[in-house]
Amino acid sequence: MIYTVTFNPAIDYVVRLDAPLEVGAVNRAQGEDCVLGGKGINVSGVLAQLGVESVALGFIAGETGAWLERGLAAQGLHTDFIHLQEGMTRINVKIKAGQETELNGAGPNIPEAAMLDALQKDDVLILAGSIPACLPQTTYERLLARLQGRGVRAVVDATQNLLLKVLPYEPFLVKPNNHELAEIVGRELT
């Protein structure tokens, strides 16, 4: 089975303006949408479109978490979230008004949890995106260290330090984008 991990899922509230954003003034929306996601969830969505089954793992909390979980189920995505008793799944506000302005929520505090112990030989684990501030930045490393020798293939899509620190655990695949790869090698790539 393919498992994707999103430590900090989100509901993206996207607001479109037909004029530039005016700070300190009332701005009227031309349109708005809610997009459910987070990097790992987005990977599960693409896999579903390709006809490949996966399970999205992560942490959700509060009514926003319940809404996100129901919405993903309605889209046909399989999830196995850990339900936190405190906090709420984050809402990110994306304002599209010529240029895009983003206000990203913090999300709930996530306790140390052993959520990946059920992975078995030949499973694929996709770690995608950042690690919330409430968890140690060594979380990806620690997960891969725990899974070492179990035949689980890890795929990592993360930024510079998160990606570099998992390389000793020999992930099956890494996916830096052009910007992230330029940061790693310390020069501009064209």
PDB file of C-alpha atoms in Angstrom, residues 73-166:
ATOM      1  CA  ALA A  73     -14.029  10.965   1.790  1.00  0.00           C
ATOM      2  CA  ALA A  74     -16.518  12.612  -0.590  1.00  0.00           C
ATOM      3  CA  GLN A  75     -13.653  12.904  -3.108  1.00  0.00           C
ATOM      4  CA  GLY A  76     -13.029   9.167  -2.745  1.00  0.00           C
ATOM      5  CA  LEU A  77      -9.745   9.495  -0.849  1.00  0.00           C
ATOM      6  CA  HIS A  78      -8.916   6.970   1.855  1.00  0.00           C
ATOM      7  CA  THR A  79      -7.647   8.455   5.120  1.00  0.00           C
ATOM      8  CA  ASP A  80      -6.469   7.157   8.472  1.00  0.00           C
ATOM      9  CA  PHE A  81      -6.019  10.346  10.468  1.00  0.00           C
ATOM     10  CA  ILE A  82      -5.136  10.642  14.118  1.00  0.00           C
ATOM     11  CA  HIS A  83      -7.834  12.763  15.774  1.00  0.00           C
ATOM     12  CA  LEU A  84      -6.369  15.238  18.252  1.00  0.00           C
ATOM     13  CA  GLN A  85      -8.485  16.291  21.230  1.00  0.00           C
ATOM     14  CA  GLU A  86      -7.340  19.934  21.246  1.00  0.00           C
ATOM     15  CA  GLY A  87      -6.913  22.632  18.639  1.00  0.00           C
ATOM     16  CA  MET A  88      -8.219  22.773  15.110  1.00  0.00           C
ATOM     17  CA  THR A  89      -7.016  21.800  11.675  1.00  0.00           C
ATOM     18  CA  ARG A  90      -5.593  24.933  10.138  1.00  0.00           C
ATOM     19  CA  ILE A  91      -7.256  27.230   7.663  1.00  0.00           C
ATOM     20  CA  ASN A  92      -5.008  29.010   5.179  1.00  0.00           C
ATOM     21  CA  VAL A  93      -6.290  32.161   3.489  1.00  0.00           C
ATOM     22  CA  LYS A  94      -5.092  32.688  -0.094  1.00  0.00           C
ATOM     23  CA  ILE A  95      -5.943  36.107  -1.535  1.00  0.00           C
ATOM     24  CA  LYS A  96      -5.614  36.293  -5.309  1.00  0.00           C
ATOM     25  CA  ALA A  97      -5.624  39.948  -6.325  1.00  0.00           C
ATOM     26  CA  GLY A  98      -3.078  40.351  -9.098  1.00  0.00           C
ATOM     27  CA  GLN A  99      -0.412  38.987  -6.780  1.00  0.00           C
ATOM     28  CA  GLU A 100      -1.182  36.205  -4.326  1.00  0.00           C
ATOM     29  CA  THR A 101      -1.036  36.869  -0.591  1.00  0.00           C
ATOM     30  CA  GLU A 102      -1.075  33.923   1.797  1.00  0.00           C
ATOM     31  CA  LEU A 103      -1.962  33.744   5.484  1.00  0.00           C
ATOM     32  CA  ASN A 104      -1.147  30.220   6.681  1.00  0.00           C
ATOM     33  CA  GLY A 105      -2.606  28.964   9.946  1.00  0.00           C
ATOM     34  CA  ALA A 106      -0.474  27.238  12.555  1.00  0.00           C
ATOM     35  CA  GLY A 107      -2.610  24.135  13.113  1.00  0.00           C
ATOM     36  CA  PRO A 108      -2.934  22.073  16.293  1.00  0.00           C
ATOM     37  CA  ASN A 109      -0.106  20.977  18.572  1.00  0.00           C
ATOM     38  CA  ILE A 110       0.870  17.439  17.656  1.00  0.00           C
ATOM     39  CA  PRO A 111       2.149  15.132  20.385  1.00  0.00           C
ATOM     40  CA  GLU A 112       4.898  12.622  19.665  1.00  0.00           C
ATOM     41  CA  ALA A 113       3.042   9.674  18.152  1.00  0.00           C
ATOM     42  CA  ALA A 114       3.956   6.266  16.747  1.00  0.00           C
ATOM     43  CA  MET A 115       1.617   6.353  13.803  1.00  0.00           C
ATOM     44  CA  LEU A 116       3.767   4.471  11.308  1.00  0.00           C
ATOM     45  CA  ASP A 117       4.476   1.263  13.173  1.00  0.00           C
ATOM     46  CA  ALA A 118       1.893  -0.640  11.096  1.00  0.00           C
ATOM     47  CA  LEU A 119       3.820  -0.201   7.829  1.00  0.00           C
ATOM     48  CA  GLN A 120       4.993  -3.467   6.311  1.00  0.00           C
ATOM     49  CA  LYS A 121       7.438  -4.766   3.733  1.00  0.00           C
ATOM     50  CA  ASP A 122       6.814  -3.341   0.245  1.00  0.00           C
ATOM     51  CA  ASP A 123       4.660  -0.467   1.553  1.00  0.00           C
ATOM     52  CA  VAL A 124       5.579   2.961   0.203  1.00  0.00           C
ATOM     53  CA  LEU A 125       5.674   5.939   2.571  1.00  0.00           C
ATOM     54  CA  ILE A 126       5.555   9.417   1.065  1.00  0.00           C
ATOM     55  CA  LEU A 127       6.736  12.204   3.373  1.00  0.00           C
ATOM     56  CA  ALA A 128       5.784  15.516   1.817  1.00  0.00           C
ATOM     57  CA  GLY A 129       5.979  19.083   3.008  1.00  0.00           C
ATOM     58  CA  SER A 130       7.179  20.832   6.103  1.00  0.00           C
ATOM     59  CA  ILE A 131       7.084  19.710   9.705  1.00  0.00           C
ATOM     60  CA  PRO A 132       4.957  21.890  12.026  1.00  0.00           C
ATOM     61  CA  ALA A 133       6.786  23.906  14.676  1.00  0.00           C
ATOM     62  CA  CYS A 134       5.280  21.747  17.449  1.00  0.00           C
ATOM     63  CA  LEU A 135       7.283  18.710  16.262  1.00  0.00           C
ATOM     64  CA  PRO A 136      11.066  18.367  16.196  1.00  0.00           C
ATOM     65  CA  GLN A 137      12.642  19.132  12.833  1.00  0.00           C
ATOM     66  CA  THR A 138      14.242  15.672  13.086  1.00  0.00           C
ATOM     67  CA  THR A 139      10.847  13.971  12.692  1.00  0.00           C
ATOM     68  CA  TYR A 140      11.481  12.732   9.126  1.00  0.00           C
ATOM     69  CA  GLU A 141      14.893  11.370  10.118  1.00  0.00           C
ATOM     70  CA  ARG A 142      13.467   9.600  13.150  1.00  0.00           C
ATOM     71  CA  LEU A 143      10.667   8.038  11.085  1.00  0.00           C
ATOM     72  CA  LEU A 144      13.075   6.702   8.479  1.00  0.00           C
ATOM     73  CA  ALA A 145      15.436   5.420  11.175  1.00  0.00           C
ATOM     74  CA  ARG A 146      12.519   3.516  12.772  1.00  0.00           C
ATOM     75  CA  LEU A 147      11.541   2.004   9.435  1.00  0.00           C
ATOM     76  CA  GLN A 148      15.071   1.043   8.399  1.00  0.00           C
ATOM     77  CA  GLY A 149      15.444  -2.627   7.564  1.00  0.00           C
ATOM     78  CA  ARG A 150      11.677  -3.248   7.332  1.00  0.00           C
ATOM     79  CA  GLY A 151      11.427  -3.130   3.534  1.00  0.00           C
ATOM     80  CA  VAL A 152       9.344   0.068   3.476  1.00  0.00           C
ATOM     81  CA  ARG A 153      10.250   2.319   0.545  1.00  0.00           C
ATOM     82  CA  ALA A 154      10.339   5.999   1.514  1.00  0.00           C
ATOM     83  CA  VAL A 155       9.762   8.922  -0.827  1.00  0.00           C
ATOM     84  CA  VAL A 156      10.699  12.367   0.501  1.00  0.00           C
ATOM     85  CA  ASP A 157       9.508  15.707  -0.881  1.00  0.00           C
ATOM     86  CA  ALA A 158      10.918  18.299   1.499  1.00  0.00           C
ATOM     87  CA  THR A 159      13.032  21.417   1.678  1.00  0.00           C
ATOM     88  CA  GLN A 160      16.790  21.683   2.047  1.00  0.00           C
ATOM     89  CA  ASN A 161      17.662  20.562   5.598  1.00  0.00           C
ATOM     90  CA  LEU A 162      14.751  18.144   5.944  1.00  0.00           C
ATOM     91  CA  LEU A 163      15.795  16.488   2.697  1.00  0.00           C
ATOM     92  CA  LEU A 164      19.544  16.477   3.325  1.00  0.00           C
ATOM     93  CA  LYS A 165      19.182  14.901   6.769  1.00  0.00           C
ATOM     94  CA  VAL A 166      17.185  11.905   5.492  1.00  0.00           C
TER      95      VAL A 166
END
